[in-house]
JSON list of C-alpha atoms and ligand atoms in Angstrom, two decimals:
[
{"chain": "E", "resi": 1, "resn": "UNK", "atom": "CA", "xyz": [-51.19, 4.08, -1.60]},
{"chain": "E", "resi": 2, "resn": "UNK", "atom": "CA", "xyz": [-51.93, 7.77, -3.04]},
{"chain": "E", "resi": 3, "resn": "UNK", "atom": "CA", "xyz": [-49.97, 9.02, -6.62]},
{"chain": "E", "resi": 4, "resn": "UNK", "atom": "CA", "xyz": [-47.25, 10.64, -4.95]},
{"chain": "E", "resi": 5, "resn": "UNK", "atom": "CA", "xyz": [-46.53, 7.78, -2.71]},
{"chain": "E", "resi": 6, "resn": "UNK", "atom": "CA", "xyz": [-46.48, 5.30, -5.79]},
{"chain": "E", "resi": 7, "resn": "UNK", "atom": "CA", "xyz": [-43.85, 7.67, -7.80]},
{"chain": "E", "resi": 8, "resn": "UNK", "atom": "CA", "xyz": [-41.92, 8.28, -4.48]},
{"chain": "E", "resi": 9, "resn": "UNK", "atom": "CA", "xyz": [-41.64, 4.40, -4.44]},
{"chain": "E", "resi": 10, "resn": "UNK", "atom": "CA", "xyz": [-40.47, 4.26, -8.08]},
{"chain": "E", "resi": 11, "resn": "UNK", "atom": "CA", "xyz": [-37.69, 6.59, -7.26]},
{"chain": "E", "resi": 12, "resn": "UNK", "atom": "CA", "xyz": [-36.72, 4.79, -4.48]},
{"chain": "E", "resi": 13, "resn": "UNK", "atom": "CA", "xyz": [-36.62, 1.06, -6.52]},
{"chain": "E", "resi": 14, "resn": "UNK", "atom": "CA", "xyz": [-34.67, 2.91, -9.54]},
{"chain": "E", "resi": 15, "resn": "UNK", "atom": "CA", "xyz": [-32.08, 4.48, -7.03]},
{"chain": "E", "resi": 16, "resn": "UNK", "atom": "CA", "xyz": [-31.41, 1.28, -5.22]},
{"chain": "E", "resi": 17, "resn": "UNK", "atom": "CA", "xyz": [-31.58, -0.89, -8.03]},
{"chain": "E", "resi": 18, "resn": "UNK", "atom": "CA", "xyz": [-28.58, 1.51, -9.33]},
{"chain": "E", "resi": 19, "resn": "UNK", "atom": "CA", "xyz": [-26.81, 2.05, -6.28]},
{"chain": "E", "resi": 20, "resn": "UNK", "atom": "CA", "xyz": [-26.81, -2.05, -5.95]},
{"chain": "E", "resi": 21, "resn": "UNK", "atom": "CA", "xyz": [-25.38, -2.74, -9.39]},
{"chain": "E", "resi": 22, "resn": "UNK", "atom": "CA", "xyz": [-22.42, -0.13, -8.55]},
{"chain": "E", "resi": 23, "resn": "UNK", "atom": "CA", "xyz": [-20.84, -3.29, -6.93]},
{"chain": "E", "resi": 24, "resn": "UNK", "atom": "CA", "xyz": [-22.77, -5.69, -8.58]},
{"chain": "E", "resi": 25, "resn": "UNK", "atom": "CA", "xyz": [-22.26, -5.21, -12.25]},
{"chain": "E", "resi": 26, "resn": "UNK", "atom": "CA", "xyz": [-21.50, -8.73, -14.07]},
{"chain": "E", "resi": 27, "resn": "UNK", "atom": "CA", "xyz": [-18.51, -8.53, -16.65]},
{"chain": "E", "resi": 28, "resn": "UNK", "atom": "CA", "xyz": [-19.62, -10.26, -20.05]},
{"chain": "E", "resi": 29, "resn": "UNK", "atom": "CA", "xyz": [-18.11, -10.07, -23.18]},
{"chain": "E", "resi": 30, "resn": "UNK", "atom": "CA", "xyz": [-21.35, -8.80, -24.95]},
{"chain": "E", "resi": 31, "resn": "UNK", "atom": "CA", "xyz": [-21.45, -5.82, -22.32]},
{"chain": "E", "resi": 32, "resn": "UNK", "atom": "CA", "xyz": [-17.76, -5.01, -23.20]},
{"chain": "E", "resi": 33, "resn": "UNK", "atom": "CA", "xyz": [-18.23, -4.16, -26.87]},
{"chain": "E", "resi": 34, "resn": "UNK", "atom": "CA", "xyz": [-20.35, -1.76, -28.88]},
{"chain": "E", "resi": 35, "resn": "UNK", "atom": "CA", "xyz": [-20.76, -4.13, -32.04]},
{"chain": "E", "resi": 36, "resn": "UNK", "atom": "CA", "xyz": [-24.97, -4.05, -33.08]},
{"chain": "E", "resi": 37, "resn": "UNK", "atom": "CA", "xyz": [-24.05, -7.97, -34.50]},
{"chain": "E", "resi": 38, "resn": "UNK", "atom": "CA", "xyz": [-22.14, -9.14, -31.64]},
{"chain": "E", "resi": 39, "resn": "UNK", "atom": "CA", "xyz": [-24.99, -7.74, -29.02]},
{"chain": "E", "resi": 40, "resn": "UNK", "atom": "CA", "xyz": [-27.61, -9.59, -31.32]},
{"chain": "E", "resi": 41, "resn": "UNK", "atom": "CA", "xyz": [-26.12, -12.67, -31.48]},
{"chain": "E", "resi": 42, "resn": "UNK", "atom": "CA", "xyz": [-25.66, -12.76, -27.65]},
{"chain": "E", "resi": 43, "resn": "UNK", "atom": "CA", "xyz": [-29.02, -11.78, -26.75]},
{"chain": "E", "resi": 44, "resn": "UNK", "atom": "CA", "xyz": [-30.23, -14.82, -29.30]},
{"chain": "E", "resi": 45, "resn": "UNK", "atom": "CA", "xyz": [-27.95, -16.81, -27.24]},
{"chain": "E", "resi": 46, "resn": "UNK", "atom": "CA", "xyz": [-29.36, -15.51, -23.86]},
{"chain": "E", "resi": 47, "resn": "UNK", "atom": "CA", "xyz": [-33.23, -16.64, -24.94]},
{"chain": "E", "resi": 48, "resn": "UNK", "atom": "CA", "xyz": [-34.20, -19.11, -22.15]},
{"chain": "E", "resi": 49, "resn": "UNK", "atom": "CA", "xyz": [-30.20, -19.59, -21.10]},
{"chain": "E", "resi": 50, "resn": "UNK", "atom": "CA", "xyz": [-28.11, -18.35, -18.38]},
{"chain": "E", "resi": 51, "resn": "UNK", "atom": "CA", "xyz": [-25.56, -15.58, -19.12]},
{"chain": "E", "resi": 52, "resn": "UNK", "atom": "CA", "xyz": [-22.95, -17.84, -17.65]},
{"chain": "E", "resi": 53, "resn": "UNK", "atom": "CA", "xyz": [-23.98, -20.99, -19.93]},
{"chain": "E", "resi": 54, "resn": "UNK", "atom": "CA", "xyz": [-23.97, -18.52, -22.61]},
{"chain": "E", "resi": 55, "resn": "UNK", "atom": "CA", "xyz": [-20.15, -17.38, -21.99]},
{"chain": "E", "resi": 56, "resn": "UNK", "atom": "CA", "xyz": [-17.96, -20.01, -23.86]},
{"chain": "E", "resi": 57, "resn": "UNK", "atom": "CA", "xyz": [-20.23, -20.40, -26.33]},
{"chain": "E", "resi": 58, "resn": "UNK", "atom": "CA", "xyz": [-20.32, -16.49, -27.23]},
{"chain": "E", "resi": 59, "resn": "UNK", "atom": "CA", "xyz": [-16.54, -16.23, -27.21]},
{"chain": "E", "resi": 60, "resn": "UNK", "atom": "CA", "xyz": [-16.25, -19.26, -29.69]},
{"chain": "E", "resi": 61, "resn": "UNK", "atom": "CA", "xyz": [-19.32, -17.95, -32.45]},
{"chain": "E", "resi": 62, "resn": "UNK", "atom": "CA", "xyz": [-17.96, -14.65, -31.78]},
{"chain": "E", "resi": 63, "resn": "UNK", "atom": "CA", "xyz": [-14.55, -15.39, -32.63]},
{"chain": "E", "resi": 64, "resn": "UNK", "atom": "CA", "xyz": [-15.62, -17.60, -35.54]},
{"chain": "E", "resi": 65, "resn": "UNK", "atom": "CA", "xyz": [-18.20, -15.54, -37.53]},
{"chain": "E", "resi": 66, "resn": "UNK", "atom": "CA", "xyz": [-17.69, -11.85, -36.01]},
{"chain": "E", "resi": 67, "resn": "UNK", "atom": "CA", "xyz": [-19.77, -10.28, -38.92]},
{"chain": "E", "resi": 68, "resn": "UNK", "atom": "CA", "xyz": [-23.30, -10.70, -40.45]},
{"chain": "E", "resi": 69, "resn": "UNK", "atom": "CA", "xyz": [-21.11, -11.59, -43.90]},
{"chain": "E", "resi": 70, "resn": "UNK", "atom": "CA", "xyz": [-19.15, -14.46, -42.22]},
{"chain": "E", "resi": 71, "resn": "UNK", "atom": "CA", "xyz": [-21.53, -16.18, -40.13]},
{"chain": "E", "resi": 72, "resn": "UNK", "atom": "CA", "xyz": [-24.24, -15.90, -43.36]},
{"chain": "E", "resi": 73, "resn": "UNK", "atom": "CA", "xyz": [-22.09, -17.76, -45.08]},
{"chain": "E", "resi": 74, "resn": "UNK", "atom": "CA", "xyz": [-21.40, -21.22, -42.12]},
{"chain": "E", "resi": 75, "resn": "UNK", "atom": "CA", "xyz": [-22.58, -24.25, -43.05]},
{"chain": "E", "resi": 76, "resn": "UNK", "atom": "CA", "xyz": [-25.82, -25.22, -40.53]},
{"chain": "E", "resi": 77, "resn": "UNK", "atom": "CA", "xyz": [-23.73, -28.09, -38.71]},
{"chain": "E", "resi": 78, "resn": "UNK", "atom": "CA", "xyz": [-20.50, -26.05, -38.17]},
{"chain": "E", "resi": 79, "resn": "UNK", "atom": "CA", "xyz": [-23.14, -23.54, -36.50]},
{"chain": "E", "resi": 80, "resn": "UNK", "atom": "CA", "xyz": [-25.41, -26.25, -34.10]},
{"chain": "E", "resi": 81, "resn": "UNK", "atom": "CA", "xyz": [-21.89, -27.29, -33.24]},
{"chain": "E", "resi": 82, "resn": "UNK", "atom": "CA", "xyz": [-20.99, -24.25, -31.93]},
{"chain": "E", "resi": 83, "resn": "UNK", "atom": "CA", "xyz": [-24.30, -23.42, -30.27]},
{"chain": "E", "resi": 84, "resn": "UNK", "atom": "CA", "xyz": [-26.39, -26.71, -29.68]},
{"chain": "E", "resi": 85, "resn": "UNK", "atom": "CA", "xyz": [-24.50, -27.45, -26.27]},
{"chain": "E", "resi": 86, "resn": "UNK", "atom": "CA", "xyz": [-27.33, -24.78, -25.13]},
{"chain": "E", "resi": 87, "resn": "UNK", "atom": "CA", "xyz": [-30.30, -26.87, -26.63]},
{"chain": "E", "resi": 88, "resn": "UNK", "atom": "CA", "xyz": [-33.26, -25.04, -28.33]},
{"chain": "E", "resi": 89, "resn": "UNK", "atom": "CA", "xyz": [-32.55, -26.59, -31.84]},
{"chain": "E", "resi": 90, "resn": "UNK", "atom": "CA", "xyz": [-33.89, -23.93, -33.76]},
{"chain": "E", "resi": 91, "resn": "UNK", "atom": "CA", "xyz": [-31.39, -21.33, -32.39]},
{"chain": "E", "resi": 92, "resn": "UNK", "atom": "CA", "xyz": [-28.47, -21.99, -35.04]},
{"chain": "E", "resi": 93, "resn": "UNK", "atom": "CA", "xyz": [-31.07, -21.81, -38.00]},
{"chain": "E", "resi": 94, "resn": "UNK", "atom": "CA", "xyz": [-32.11, -18.57, -36.49]},
{"chain": "E", "resi": 95, "resn": "UNK", "atom": "CA", "xyz": [-28.55, -17.17, -36.01]},
{"chain": "E", "resi": 96, "resn": "UNK", "atom": "CA", "xyz": [-27.76, -18.47, -39.74]},
{"chain": "E", "resi": 97, "resn": "UNK", "atom": "CA", "xyz": [-30.99, -17.00, -41.09]},
{"chain": "E", "resi": 98, "resn": "UNK", "atom": "CA", "xyz": [-30.91, -13.43, -39.37]},
{"chain": "E", "resi": 99, "resn": "UNK", "atom": "CA", "xyz": [-27.14, -13.14, -40.65]},
{"chain": "E", "resi": 100, "resn": "UNK", "atom": "CA", "xyz": [-28.23, -13.49, -43.93]},
{"chain": "E", "resi": 101, "resn": "UNK", "atom": "CA", "xyz": [-30.92, -11.29, -43.76]},
{"chain": "E", "resi": 102, "resn": "UNK", "atom": "CA", "xyz": [-28.62, -8.71, -42.25]},
{"chain": "E", "resi": 103, "resn": "UNK", "atom": "CA", "xyz": [-26.58, -9.10, -45.21]},
{"chain": "E", "resi": 104, "resn": "UNK", "atom": "CA", "xyz": [-29.28, -9.71, -47.79]},
{"chain": "E", "resi": 105, "resn": "UNK", "atom": "CA", "xyz": [-32.13, -6.65, -46.53]},
{"chain": "E", "resi": 106, "resn": "UNK", "atom": "CA", "xyz": [-29.83, -4.56, -44.15]},
{"chain": "E", "resi": 107, "resn": "UNK", "atom": "CA", "xyz": [-27.13, -4.02, -46.22]},
{"chain": "E", "resi": 108, "resn": "UNK", "atom": "CA", "xyz": [-25.19, -6.15, -43.81]},
{"chain": "E", "resi": 109, "resn": "UNK", "atom": "CA", "xyz": [-25.74, -4.08, -40.83]},
{"chain": "E", "resi": 110, "resn": "UNK", "atom": "CA", "xyz": [-28.06, -4.80, -37.72]},
{"chain": "E", "resi": 111, "resn": "UNK", "atom": "CA", "xyz": [-31.53, -2.63, -38.29]},
{"chain": "E", "resi": 112, "resn": "UNK", "atom": "CA", "xyz": [-31.92, -0.01, -35.32]},
{"chain": "E", "resi": 113, "resn": "UNK", "atom": "CA", "xyz": [-35.54, 0.23, -35.65]},
{"chain": "E", "resi": 114, "resn": "UNK", "atom": "CA", "xyz": [-38.07, -2.08, -34.33]},
{"chain": "E", "resi": 115, "resn": "UNK", "atom": "CA", "xyz": [-39.72, -3.22, -37.17]},
{"chain": "E", "resi": 116, "resn": "UNK", "atom": "CA", "xyz": [-36.91, -4.23, -39.05]},
{"chain": "E", "resi": 117, "resn": "UNK", "atom": "CA", "xyz": [-35.35, -6.48, -36.21]},
{"chain": "E", "resi": 118, "resn": "UNK", "atom": "CA", "xyz": [-38.79, -8.18, -35.75]},
{"chain": "E", "resi": 119, "resn": "UNK", "atom": "CA", "xyz": [-38.19, -9.22, -39.59]},
{"chain": "E", "resi": 120, "resn": "UNK", "atom": "CA", "xyz": [-35.35, -11.09, -38.44]},
{"chain": "E", "resi": 121, "resn": "UNK", "atom": "CA", "xyz": [-36.04, -14.84, -37.43]},
{"chain": "E", "resi": 122, "resn": "UNK", "atom": "CA", "xyz": [-35.86, -15.44, -33.86]},
{"chain": "E", "resi": 123, "resn": "UNK", "atom": "CA", "xyz": [-36.00, -11.73, -32.95]},
{"chain": "E", "resi": 124, "resn": "UNK", "atom": "CA", "xyz": [-39.31, -10.99, -30.99]},
{"chain": "E", "resi": 125, "resn": "UNK", "atom": "CA", "xyz": [-39.76, -8.16, -28.66]},
{"chain": "E", "resi": 126, "resn": "UNK", "atom": "CA", "xyz": [-37.71, -8.40, -26.14]},
{"chain": "E", "resi": 127, "resn": "UNK", "atom": "CA", "xyz": [-34.62, -9.19, -28.06]},
{"chain": "E", "resi": 128, "resn": "UNK", "atom": "CA", "xyz": [-35.45, -6.28, -30.60]},
{"chain": "E", "resi": 129, "resn": "UNK", "atom": "CA", "xyz": [-35.82, -4.35, -27.81]},
{"chain": "E", "resi": 130, "resn": "UNK", "atom": "CA", "xyz": [-32.77, -5.40, -26.18]},
{"chain": "E", "resi": 131, "resn": "UNK", "atom": "CA", "xyz": [-30.61, -4.91, -29.23]},
{"chain": "E", "resi": 132, "resn": "UNK", "atom": "CA", "xyz": [-31.70, -1.55, -29.22]},
{"chain": "E", "resi": 133, "resn": "UNK", "atom": "CA", "xyz": [-31.45, -0.48, -25.74]},
{"chain": "E", "resi": 134, "resn": "UNK", "atom": "CA", "xyz": [-27.98, -2.53, -25.59]},
{"chain": "E", "resi": 135, "resn": "UNK", "atom": "CA", "xyz": [-26.46, -1.66, -28.94]},
{"chain": "E", "resi": 136, "resn": "UNK", "atom": "CA", "xyz": [-28.39, 1.78, -30.03]},
{"chain": "E", "resi": 137, "resn": "UNK", "atom": "CA", "xyz": [-28.77, 3.13, -26.40]},
{"chain": "E", "resi": 138, "resn": "UNK", "atom": "CA", "xyz": [-32.38, 3.55, -26.21]},
{"chain": "E", "resi": 139, "resn": "UNK", "atom": "CA", "xyz": [-33.90, 4.28, -22.79]},
{"chain": "E", "resi": 140, "resn": "UNK", "atom": "CA", "xyz": [-36.88, 1.38, -23.78]},
{"chain": "E", "resi": 141, "resn": "UNK", "atom": "CA", "xyz": [-37.93, -1.32, -21.27]},
{"chain": "E", "resi": 142, "resn": "UNK", "atom": "CA", "xyz": [-36.86, -5.01, -21.74]},
{"chain": "E", "resi": 143, "resn": "UNK", "atom": "CA", "xyz": [-39.28, -7.88, -19.86]},
{"chain": "E", "resi": 144, "resn": "UNK", "atom": "CA", "xyz": [-38.11, -11.28, -20.10]},
{"chain": "E", "resi": 145, "resn": "UNK", "atom": "CA", "xyz": [-39.67, -13.61, -17.34]},
{"chain": "E", "resi": 146, "resn": "UNK", "atom": "CA", "xyz": [-37.16, -12.50, -14.64]},
{"chain": "E", "resi": 147, "resn": "UNK", "atom": "CA", "xyz": [-37.83, -8.72, -14.72]},
{"chain": "E", "resi": 148, "resn": "UNK", "atom": "CA", "xyz": [-41.29, -9.07, -14.93]},
{"chain": "E", "resi": 149, "resn": "UNK", "atom": "CA", "xyz": [-40.59, -11.09, -11.53]},
{"chain": "E", "resi": 150, "resn": "UNK", "atom": "CA", "xyz": [-39.17, -8.67, -10.11]},
{"chain": "E", "resi": 151, "resn": "UNK", "atom": "CA", "xyz": [-41.46, -5.88, -11.05]},
{"chain": "E", "resi": 152, "resn": "UNK", "atom": "CA", "xyz": [-44.59, -7.63, -9.99]},
{"chain": "E", "resi": 153, "resn": "UNK", "atom": "CA", "xyz": [-42.92, -8.53, -6.64]},
{"chain": "E", "resi": 154, "resn": "UNK", "atom": "CA", "xyz": [-41.82, -5.37, -5.26]},
{"chain": "E", "resi": 155, "resn": "UNK", "atom": "CA", "xyz": [-45.07, -3.24, -6.60]},
{"chain": "E", "resi": 156, "resn": "UNK", "atom": "CA", "xyz": [-47.65, -6.13, -6.15]},
{"chain": "E", "resi": 157, "resn": "UNK", "atom": "CA", "xyz": [-48.82, -5.93, -9.80]},
{"chain": "E", "resi": 158, "resn": "UNK", "atom": "CA", "xyz": [-52.14, -7.27, -10.61]},
{"chain": "E", "resi": 159, "resn": "UNK", "atom": "CA", "xyz": [-50.79, -9.05, -13.78]},
{"chain": "E", "resi": 160, "resn": "UNK", "atom": "CA", "xyz": [-53.23, -11.61, -14.39]},
{"chain": "E", "resi": 161, "resn": "UNK", "atom": "CA", "xyz": [-51.27, -13.20, -17.68]},
{"chain": "E", "resi": 162, "resn": "UNK", "atom": "CA", "xyz": [-49.97, -16.35, -16.71]},
{"chain": "E", "resi": 163, "resn": "UNK", "atom": "CA", "xyz": [-46.55, -15.03, -18.20]},
{"chain": "E", "resi": 164, "resn": "UNK", "atom": "CA", "xyz": [-46.46, -11.62, -17.32]},
{"chain": "E", "resi": 165, "resn": "UNK", "atom": "CA", "xyz": [-43.51, -10.39, -19.79]},
{"chain": "E", "resi": 166, "resn": "UNK", "atom": "CA", "xyz": [-46.19, -10.87, -22.60]},
{"chain": "E", "resi": 167, "resn": "UNK", "atom": "CA", "xyz": [-48.47, -8.58, -20.82]},
{"chain": "E", "resi": 168, "resn": "UNK", "atom": "CA", "xyz": [-48.39, -5.06, -22.20]},
{"chain": "E", "resi": 169, "resn": "UNK", "atom": "CA", "xyz": [-49.48, -2.68, -19.14]},
{"chain": "E", "resi": 170, "resn": "UNK", "atom": "CA", "xyz": [-46.26, -4.58, -17.28]},
{"chain": "E", "resi": 171, "resn": "UNK", "atom": "CA", "xyz": [-43.96, -3.42, -20.35]},
{"chain": "E", "resi": 172, "resn": "UNK", "atom": "CA", "xyz": [-45.57, 0.50, -20.22]},
{"chain": "E", "resi": 173, "resn": "UNK", "atom": "CA", "xyz": [-45.37, -0.02, -16.15]},
{"chain": "E", "resi": 174, "resn": "UNK", "atom": "CA", "xyz": [-41.12, -0.58, -16.93]},
{"chain": "E", "resi": 175, "resn": "UNK", "atom": "CA", "xyz": [-40.88, 2.00, -19.02]},
{"chain": "E", "resi": 176, "resn": "UNK", "atom": "CA", "xyz": [-41.78, 4.58, -17.07]},
{"chain": "E", "resi": 177, "resn": "UNK", "atom": "CA", "xyz": [-39.53, 3.39, -14.46]},
{"chain": "E", "resi": 178, "resn": "UNK", "atom": "CA", "xyz": [-36.16, 4.01, -16.75]},
{"chain": "E", "resi": 179, "resn": "UNK", "atom": "CA", "xyz": [-34.59, 7.19, -15.84]},
{"chain": "E", "resi": 180, "resn": "UNK", "atom": "CA", "xyz": [-33.56, 9.42, -19.02]},
{"chain": "E", "resi": 181, "resn": "UNK", "atom": "CA", "xyz": [-30.46, 8.79, -21.07]},
{"chain": "E", "resi": 182, "resn": "UNK", "atom": "CA", "xyz": [-30.18, 5.51, -18.46]},
{"chain": "E", "resi": 183, "resn": "UNK", "atom": "CA", "xyz": [-31.85, 2.76, -20.46]},
{"chain": "E", "resi": 184, "resn": "UNK", "atom": "CA", "xyz": [-28.96, 0.29, -20.78]},
{"chain": "E", "resi": 185, "resn": "UNK", "atom": "CA", "xyz": [-27.55, 0.47, -17.33]},
{"chain": "E", "resi": 186, "resn": "UNK", "atom": "CA", "xyz": [-30.76, 0.53, -15.66]},
{"chain": "E", "resi": 187, "resn": "UNK", "atom": "CA", "xyz": [-32.04, -2.42, -17.91]},
{"chain": "E", "resi": 188, "resn": "UNK", "atom": "CA", "xyz": [-28.51, -4.36, -17.09]},
{"chain": "E", "resi": 189, "resn": "UNK", "atom": "CA", "xyz": [-28.98, -3.59, -13.50]},
{"chain": "E", "resi": 190, "resn": "UNK", "atom": "CA", "xyz": [-32.64, -5.33, -13.61]},
{"chain": "E", "resi": 191, "resn": "UNK", "atom": "CA", "xyz": [-31.03, -8.35, -15.36]},
{"chain": "E", "resi": 192, "resn": "UNK", "atom": "CA", "xyz": [-28.19, -8.97, -13.08]},
{"chain": "E", "resi": 193, "resn": "UNK", "atom": "CA", "xyz": [-30.59, -7.74, -9.82]},
{"chain": "E", "resi": 194, "resn": "UNK", "atom": "CA", "xyz": [-32.85, -11.35, -10.86]},
{"chain": "E", "resi": 195, "resn": "UNK", "atom": "CA", "xyz": [-30.38, -13.36, -11.76]},
{"chain": "E", "resi": 196, "resn": "UNK", "atom": "CA", "xyz": [-28.20, -12.53, -8.49]},
{"chain": "E", "resi": 197, "resn": "UNK", "atom": "CA", "xyz": [-30.89, -11.53, -5.30]},
{"chain": "E", "resi": 198, "resn": "UNK", "atom": "CA", "xyz": [-34.66, -11.76, -6.74]},
{"chain": "E", "resi": 199, "resn": "UNK", "atom": "CA", "xyz": [-34.27, -15.13, -8.17]},
{"chain": "E", "resi": 200, "resn": "UNK", "atom": "CA", "xyz": [-37.15, -17.71, -8.80]},
{"chain": "E", "resi": 201, "resn": "UNK", "atom": "CA", "xyz": [-36.42, -18.12, -4.81]},
{"chain": "E", "resi": 202, "resn": "UNK", "atom": "CA", "xyz": [-35.59, -15.05, -3.60]},
{"chain": "E", "resi": 203, "resn": "UNK", "atom": "CA", "xyz": [-32.77, -13.79, -1.49]},
{"chain": "E", "resi": 204, "resn": "UNK", "atom": "CA", "xyz": [-34.30, -11.34, 0.72]},
{"chain": "E", "resi": 205, "resn": "UNK", "atom": "CA", "xyz": [-32.07, -11.75, 3.26]},
{"chain": "E", "resi": 206, "resn": "UNK", "atom": "CA", "xyz": [-29.48, -9.51, 0.51]},
{"chain": "E", "resi": 207, "resn": "UNK", "atom": "CA", "xyz": [-32.19, -7.19, -0.88]},
{"chain": "E", "resi": 208, "resn": "UNK", "atom": "CA", "xyz": [-31.70, -3.43, -0.56]},
{"chain": "E", "resi": 209, "resn": "UNK", "atom": "CA", "xyz": [-35.45, -3.34, -1.46]},
{"chain": "E", "resi": 210, "resn": "UNK", "atom": "CA", "xyz": [-36.45, -5.52, 1.43]},
{"chain": "E", "resi": 211, "resn": "UNK", "atom": "CA", "xyz": [-38.49, -2.67, 3.09]},
{"chain": "E", "resi": 212, "resn": "UNK", "atom": "CA", "xyz": [-40.30, -1.49, -0.11]},
{"chain": "E", "resi": 213, "resn": "UNK", "atom": "CA", "xyz": [-41.31, -4.83, -1.57]},
{"chain": "E", "resi": 214, "resn": "UNK", "atom": "CA", "xyz": [-44.65, -6.32, -1.50]},
{"chain": "E", "resi": 215, "resn": "UNK", "atom": "CA", "xyz": [-43.85, -9.49, -1.66]},
{"chain": "E", "resi": 216, "resn": "UNK", "atom": "CA", "xyz": [-41.36, -9.72, 1.61]},
{"chain": "E", "resi": 217, "resn": "UNK", "atom": "CA", "xyz": [-44.06, -7.32, 3.59]},
{"chain": "E", "resi": 218, "resn": "UNK", "atom": "CA", "xyz": [-46.49, -10.15, 3.01]},
{"chain": "E", "resi": 219, "resn": "UNK", "atom": "CA", "xyz": [-44.51, -13.35, 3.13]},
{"chain": "E", "resi": 220, "resn": "UNK", "atom": "CA", "xyz": [-43.27, -11.34, 6.68]},
{"chain": "E", "resi": 221, "resn": "UNK", "atom": "CA", "xyz": [-47.37, -11.15, 7.57]},
{"chain": "E", "resi": 222, "resn": "UNK", "atom": "CA", "xyz": [-47.76, -14.90, 6.91]},
{"chain": "E", "resi": 223, "resn": "UNK", "atom": "CA", "xyz": [-45.12, -15.81, 9.09]},
{"chain": "E", "resi": 224, "resn": "UNK", "atom": "CA", "xyz": [-45.89, -13.52, 12.17]},
{"chain": "E", "resi": 225, "resn": "UNK", "atom": "CA", "xyz": [-49.29, -13.51, 11.91]},
{"chain": "E", "resi": 226, "resn": "UNK", "atom": "CA", "xyz": [-49.77, -12.92, 15.89]},
{"chain": "E", "resi": 227, "resn": "UNK", "atom": "CA", "xyz": [-47.13, -10.24, 15.82]},
{"chain": "E", "resi": 228, "resn": "UNK", "atom": "CA", "xyz": [-48.86, -8.24, 12.90]},
{"chain": "E", "resi": 229, "resn": "UNK", "atom": "CA", "xyz": [-52.40, -8.32, 14.06]},
{"chain": "E", "resi": 230, "resn": "UNK", "atom": "CA", "xyz": [-50.81, -7.17, 17.78]},
{"chain": "E", "resi": 231, "resn": "UNK", "atom": "CA", "xyz": [-49.93, -3.85, 16.18]},
{"chain": "J", "resi": 301, "resn": "LIG", "atom": "S1", "xyz": [-37.31, -8.54, -1.12]},
{"chain": "J", "resi": 301, "resn": "LIG", "atom": "FE1", "xyz": [-37.19, -10.48, -2.45]},
{"chain": "J", "resi": 301, "resn": "LIG", "atom": "S2", "xyz": [-39.18, -10.78, -3.08]},
{"chain": "J", "resi": 301, "resn": "LIG", "atom": "FE2", "xyz": [-38.32, -9.08, -2.72]},
{"chain": "J", "resi": 301, "resn": "LIG", "atom": "S3", "xyz": [-37.18, -7.70, -4.52]},
{"chain": "J", "resi": 301, "resn": "LIG", "atom": "FE3", "xyz": [-35.77, -8.36, -2.98]},
{"chain": "J", "resi": 301, "resn": "LIG", "atom": "S4", "xyz": [-35.32, -10.46, -3.11]},
{"chain": "J", "resi": 301, "resn": "LIG", "atom": "FE4", "xyz": [-37.12, -9.92, -4.39]}
]
């Protein structure tokens, strides 16, 4: 595929994902608030956990401890009681320590830069980038295993790592896809697309990318080898 074709495919991908999302956006309270602390809490809760499970926990946690000051004063067992149902034992500790760090080191405000966000316990590159994107409107890529799945399938990217979400080149690829000024919208669309269409077991029959997806084209060829060889 030539450079022009590649660029064309990328813009088709972006356009179709955004179009699809117009009618398929999922509503969650952390998407409707502009409070960076609520968004940070949501991102920590969403680590390795589906949004539907996070929803009731987020609502309780956010209404009981809506600010870093309030959460920093909570007891560990109180936080564990609220978030324990989601698993990941350390999550309650991360939430509590992050709130304390924000109060002690950042004057009670969620940092708006990568270096400082990465100083918060339990916050890695994905969570920090998601907070910068969704809370501070930055055009930054966010690549977890779900978004990595879409990109590697559609573009047949040659990622050697067993955990493609950690591959630097995939982050760079995702960064180039973001339409200027639309980071939050585009990343939300990718998250929803991975949750509803390009799941582990993909729903290709409902997918608006079917004709440009390398994975789907390859699967079709494997299912119809004779027909395809005759062409
Ligand atoms: S065609 Fe299938 S594999 Fe490709 S992006 Fe759509 S759902 Fe995913």
